Short mmCIF file of C-alpha atoms and ligand atoms in Angstrom, two decimals:
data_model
loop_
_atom_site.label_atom_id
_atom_site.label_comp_id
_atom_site.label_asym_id
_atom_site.label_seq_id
_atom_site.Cartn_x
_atom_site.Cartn_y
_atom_site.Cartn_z
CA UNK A 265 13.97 -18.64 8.25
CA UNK A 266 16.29 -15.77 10.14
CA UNK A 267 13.18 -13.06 10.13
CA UNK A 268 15.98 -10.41 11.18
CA UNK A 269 17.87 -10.85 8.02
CA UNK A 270 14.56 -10.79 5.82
CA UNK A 271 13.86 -7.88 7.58
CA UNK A 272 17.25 -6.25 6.10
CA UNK A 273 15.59 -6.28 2.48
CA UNK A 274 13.99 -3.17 1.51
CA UNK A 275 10.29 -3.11 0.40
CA UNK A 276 8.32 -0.27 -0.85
CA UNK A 277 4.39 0.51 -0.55
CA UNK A 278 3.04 0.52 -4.57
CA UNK A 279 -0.40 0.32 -5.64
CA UNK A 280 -0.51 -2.34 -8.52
CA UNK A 281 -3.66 -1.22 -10.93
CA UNK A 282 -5.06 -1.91 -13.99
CA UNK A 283 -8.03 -2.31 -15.47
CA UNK A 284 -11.24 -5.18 -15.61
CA UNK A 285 -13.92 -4.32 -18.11
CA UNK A 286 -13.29 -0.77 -18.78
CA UNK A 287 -12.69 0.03 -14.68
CA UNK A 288 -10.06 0.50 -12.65
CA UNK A 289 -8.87 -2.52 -10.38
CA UNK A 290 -5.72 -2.87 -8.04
CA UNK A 291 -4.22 -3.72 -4.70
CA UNK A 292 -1.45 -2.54 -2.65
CA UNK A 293 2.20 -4.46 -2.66
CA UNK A 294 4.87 -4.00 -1.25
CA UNK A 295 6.96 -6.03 -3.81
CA UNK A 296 7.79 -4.11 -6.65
CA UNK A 297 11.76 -4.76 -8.44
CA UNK A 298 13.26 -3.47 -11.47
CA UNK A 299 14.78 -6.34 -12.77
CA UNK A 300 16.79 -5.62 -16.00
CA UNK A 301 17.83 -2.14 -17.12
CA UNK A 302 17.85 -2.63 -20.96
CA UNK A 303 14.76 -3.13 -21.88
CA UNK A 304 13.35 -1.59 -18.31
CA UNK A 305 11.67 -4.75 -16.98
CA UNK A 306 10.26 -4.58 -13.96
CA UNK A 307 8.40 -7.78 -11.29
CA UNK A 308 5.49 -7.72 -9.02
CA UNK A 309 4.24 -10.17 -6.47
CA UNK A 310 0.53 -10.66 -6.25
CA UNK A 311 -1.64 -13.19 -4.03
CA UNK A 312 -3.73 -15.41 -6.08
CA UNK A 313 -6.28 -14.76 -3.81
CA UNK A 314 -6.51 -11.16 -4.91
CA UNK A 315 -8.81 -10.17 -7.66
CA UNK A 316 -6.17 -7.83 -9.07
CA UNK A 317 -3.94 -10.74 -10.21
CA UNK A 318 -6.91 -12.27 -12.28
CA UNK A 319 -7.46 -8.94 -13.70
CA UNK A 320 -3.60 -8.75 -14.75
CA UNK A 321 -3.57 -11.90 -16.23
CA UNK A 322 -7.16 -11.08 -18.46
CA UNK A 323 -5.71 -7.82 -18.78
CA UNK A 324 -2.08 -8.55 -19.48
CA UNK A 325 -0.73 -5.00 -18.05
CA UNK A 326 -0.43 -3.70 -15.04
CA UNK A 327 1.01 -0.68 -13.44
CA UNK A 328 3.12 0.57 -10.39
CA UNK A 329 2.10 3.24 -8.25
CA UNK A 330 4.86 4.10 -5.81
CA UNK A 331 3.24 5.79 -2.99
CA UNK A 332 4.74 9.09 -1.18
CA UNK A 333 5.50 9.30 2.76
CA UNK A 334 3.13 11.97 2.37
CA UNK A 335 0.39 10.05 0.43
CA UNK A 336 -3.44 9.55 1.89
CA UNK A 337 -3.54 6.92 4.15
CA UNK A 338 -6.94 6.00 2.81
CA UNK A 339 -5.37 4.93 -0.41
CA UNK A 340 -3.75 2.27 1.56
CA UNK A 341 -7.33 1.60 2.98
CA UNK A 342 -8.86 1.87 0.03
CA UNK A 343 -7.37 -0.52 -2.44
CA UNK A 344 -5.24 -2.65 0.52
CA UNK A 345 -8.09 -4.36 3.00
CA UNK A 346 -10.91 -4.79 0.64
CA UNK A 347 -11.63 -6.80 -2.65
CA UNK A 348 -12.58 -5.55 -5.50
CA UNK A 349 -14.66 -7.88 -6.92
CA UNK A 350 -17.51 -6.19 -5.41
CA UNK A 351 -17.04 -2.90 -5.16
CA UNK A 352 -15.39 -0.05 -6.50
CA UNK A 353 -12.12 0.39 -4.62
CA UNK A 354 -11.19 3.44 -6.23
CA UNK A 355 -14.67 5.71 -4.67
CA UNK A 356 -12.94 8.38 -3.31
CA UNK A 357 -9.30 7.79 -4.98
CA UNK A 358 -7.86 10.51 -7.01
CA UNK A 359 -6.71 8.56 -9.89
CA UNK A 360 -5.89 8.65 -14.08
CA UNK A 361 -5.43 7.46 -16.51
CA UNK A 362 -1.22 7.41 -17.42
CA UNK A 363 0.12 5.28 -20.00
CA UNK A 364 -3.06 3.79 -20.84
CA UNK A 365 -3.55 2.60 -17.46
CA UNK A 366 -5.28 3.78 -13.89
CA UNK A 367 -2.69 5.24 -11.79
CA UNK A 368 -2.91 6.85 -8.35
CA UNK A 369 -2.46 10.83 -9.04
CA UNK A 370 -1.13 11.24 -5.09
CA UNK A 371 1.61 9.24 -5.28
CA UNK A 372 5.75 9.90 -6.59
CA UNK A 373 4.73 8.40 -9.90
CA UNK A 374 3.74 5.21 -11.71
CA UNK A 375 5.65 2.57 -14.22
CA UNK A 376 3.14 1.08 -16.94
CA UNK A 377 4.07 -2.63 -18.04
CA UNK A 378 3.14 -5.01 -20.16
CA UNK A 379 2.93 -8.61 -19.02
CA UNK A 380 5.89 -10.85 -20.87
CA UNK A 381 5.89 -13.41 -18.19
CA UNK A 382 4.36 -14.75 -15.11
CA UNK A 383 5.79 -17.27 -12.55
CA UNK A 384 3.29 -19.06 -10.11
CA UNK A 385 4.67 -19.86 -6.50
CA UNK A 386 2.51 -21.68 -4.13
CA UNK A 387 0.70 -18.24 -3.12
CA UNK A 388 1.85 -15.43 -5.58
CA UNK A 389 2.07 -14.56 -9.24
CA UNK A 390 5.24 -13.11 -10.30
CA UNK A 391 4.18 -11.04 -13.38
CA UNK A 392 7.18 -10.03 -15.25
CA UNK A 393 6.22 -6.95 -17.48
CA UNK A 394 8.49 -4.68 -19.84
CA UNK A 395 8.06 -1.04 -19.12
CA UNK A 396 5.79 1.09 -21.60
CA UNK A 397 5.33 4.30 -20.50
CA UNK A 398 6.42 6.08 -16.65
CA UNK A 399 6.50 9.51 -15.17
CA UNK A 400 7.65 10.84 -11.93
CA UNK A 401 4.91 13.69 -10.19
CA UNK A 402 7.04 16.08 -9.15
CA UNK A 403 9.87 15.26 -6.37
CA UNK A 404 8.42 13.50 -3.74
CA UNK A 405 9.77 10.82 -1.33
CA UNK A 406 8.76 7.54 -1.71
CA UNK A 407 6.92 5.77 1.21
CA UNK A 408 8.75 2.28 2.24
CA UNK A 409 7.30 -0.97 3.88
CA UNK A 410 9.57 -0.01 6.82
CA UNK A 411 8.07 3.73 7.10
CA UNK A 412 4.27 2.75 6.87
CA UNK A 413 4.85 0.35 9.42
CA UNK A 414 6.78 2.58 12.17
CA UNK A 415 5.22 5.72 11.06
CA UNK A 416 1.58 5.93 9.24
CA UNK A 417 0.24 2.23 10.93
CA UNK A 418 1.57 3.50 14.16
CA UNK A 419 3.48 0.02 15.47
CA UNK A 420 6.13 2.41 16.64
CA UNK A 421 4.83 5.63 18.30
CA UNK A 422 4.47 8.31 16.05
CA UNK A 423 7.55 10.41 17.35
CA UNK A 424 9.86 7.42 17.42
CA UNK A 425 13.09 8.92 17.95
CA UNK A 426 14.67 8.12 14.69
CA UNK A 427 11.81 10.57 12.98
CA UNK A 428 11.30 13.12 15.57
CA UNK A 429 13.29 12.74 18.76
CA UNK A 430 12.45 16.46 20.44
CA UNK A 431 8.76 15.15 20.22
CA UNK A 432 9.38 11.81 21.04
CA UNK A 433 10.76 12.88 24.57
CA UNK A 434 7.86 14.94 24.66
CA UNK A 435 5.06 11.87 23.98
CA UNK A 436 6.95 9.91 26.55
CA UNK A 437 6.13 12.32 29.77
CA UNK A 438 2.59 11.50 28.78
CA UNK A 439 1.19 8.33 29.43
CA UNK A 440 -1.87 7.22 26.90
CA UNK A 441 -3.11 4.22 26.19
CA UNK A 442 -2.98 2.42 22.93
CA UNK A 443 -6.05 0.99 20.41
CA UNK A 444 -5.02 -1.21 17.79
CA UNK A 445 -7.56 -1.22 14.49
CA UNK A 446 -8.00 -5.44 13.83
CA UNK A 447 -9.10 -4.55 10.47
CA UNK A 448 -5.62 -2.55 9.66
CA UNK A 449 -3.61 -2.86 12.52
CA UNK A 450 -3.11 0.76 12.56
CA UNK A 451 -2.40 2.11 15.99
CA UNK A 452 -4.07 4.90 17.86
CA UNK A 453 -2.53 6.63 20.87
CA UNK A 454 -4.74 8.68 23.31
CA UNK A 455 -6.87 8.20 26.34
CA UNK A 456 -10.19 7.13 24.75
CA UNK A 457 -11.40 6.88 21.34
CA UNK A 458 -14.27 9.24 20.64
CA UNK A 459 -17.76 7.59 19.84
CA UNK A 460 -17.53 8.81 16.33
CA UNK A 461 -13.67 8.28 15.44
CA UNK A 462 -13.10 6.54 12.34
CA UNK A 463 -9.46 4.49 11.51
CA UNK A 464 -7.25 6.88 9.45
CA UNK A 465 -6.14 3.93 6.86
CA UNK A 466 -9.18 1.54 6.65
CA UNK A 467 -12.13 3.80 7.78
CA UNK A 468 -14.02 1.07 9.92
CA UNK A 469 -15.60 2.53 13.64
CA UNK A 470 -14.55 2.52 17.21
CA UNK A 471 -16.30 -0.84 17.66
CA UNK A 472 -13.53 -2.77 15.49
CA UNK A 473 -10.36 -1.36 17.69
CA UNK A 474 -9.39 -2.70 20.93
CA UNK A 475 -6.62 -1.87 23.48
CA UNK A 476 -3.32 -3.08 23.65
FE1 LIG B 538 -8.05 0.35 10.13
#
């Protein structure tokens, strides 16, 4: 597979919720399409692995949250490196309830769908739904799979040129080292990481990053 032509499609960052015995469930994706026009039908991808797509499928509606550039992080954490089958990923999410479903409240909005279809691939679900209910939250800009990557996980400095190139010159006269969260991936630039810092996205200690 040419990775630098599947790295040409466009991806977004969504939060896929809905809900499992009266409380809120979900995951983050990054594959979220509108599919037809008339009716508004709309496709997300979901690992079987993850408790969210059992929940869909007893639930049979889910809904999109497209996250802002300028969402929390630790929405990302929250609902995208644990499971929650144990726990309740939404502690410490603003959410509500939209369209009859959970929806993340910091985020550019959310599309509400009813299941008509599902397609199983050797990992995913495909669940096709037909759109219910949606609202935008004001005018926001939506955060892409591209942007979290360069800019919030850090795999490209902060002040990468194409975002901020007066700062970028800046960060470059400075030398720093680099500390990579293996829970997250995301990326931490400084000297040293102080005894009690805790990852931005995922929220584990010191003792789970190491240099790079
Ligand atoms: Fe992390």
């Amino acid at each position: 597979m040419a990775k630098d032509v599947t790295q040409k499609l466009s991806y977004g960052v969504y939060a896929v919720t809905t809900w499992r015995d009266g409380e809120p469930k979900g995951c983050i994706a990054n594959c979220a399409i509108q599919v037809t026009a008339e009716p508004a039908t709309f496709a997300v991808s979901i690992h079987h692995d993850n408790y969210t797509n059992e929940c869909i499928k007893k639930s049979g509606k889910f809904a999109v949250s497209v996250l802002a550039v300028d969402s929390d992080p630790k929405i990302i954490g929250a609902l995208g490196f644990k499971s929650g089958r144990d726990r309740d990923k939404f502690d410490g999410v603003e959410w509500k309830v939209c369209g009859k479903l959970p929806v993340i409240a910091d985020g550019c909005g959310y599309l509400a769908c009813d299941v008509i279809d599902t397609m199983e691939t050797p990992t995913h679900t495909v669940f096709l739904g037909r759109l219910v209910s949606s609202e935008l939250f004001g005018d926001r800009e939506q955060m892409t799979y591209d942007y979290y990557h360069k800019v919030v996980k850090g795999s490209s400095p902060k002040n990468a040129p194409t975002y901020n190139a007066e700062a970028a010159a800046e960060a470059q006269t400075k030398p720093t080292r680099k500390f990579k969260c293996t829970v997250c991936g995301y990326v931490y630039d400084g000297d040293e990481l102080p005894d009690d810092y805790q990852c931005p996205i995922c929220g584990v200690g010191k003792d789970l990053f190491e240099e790079i």
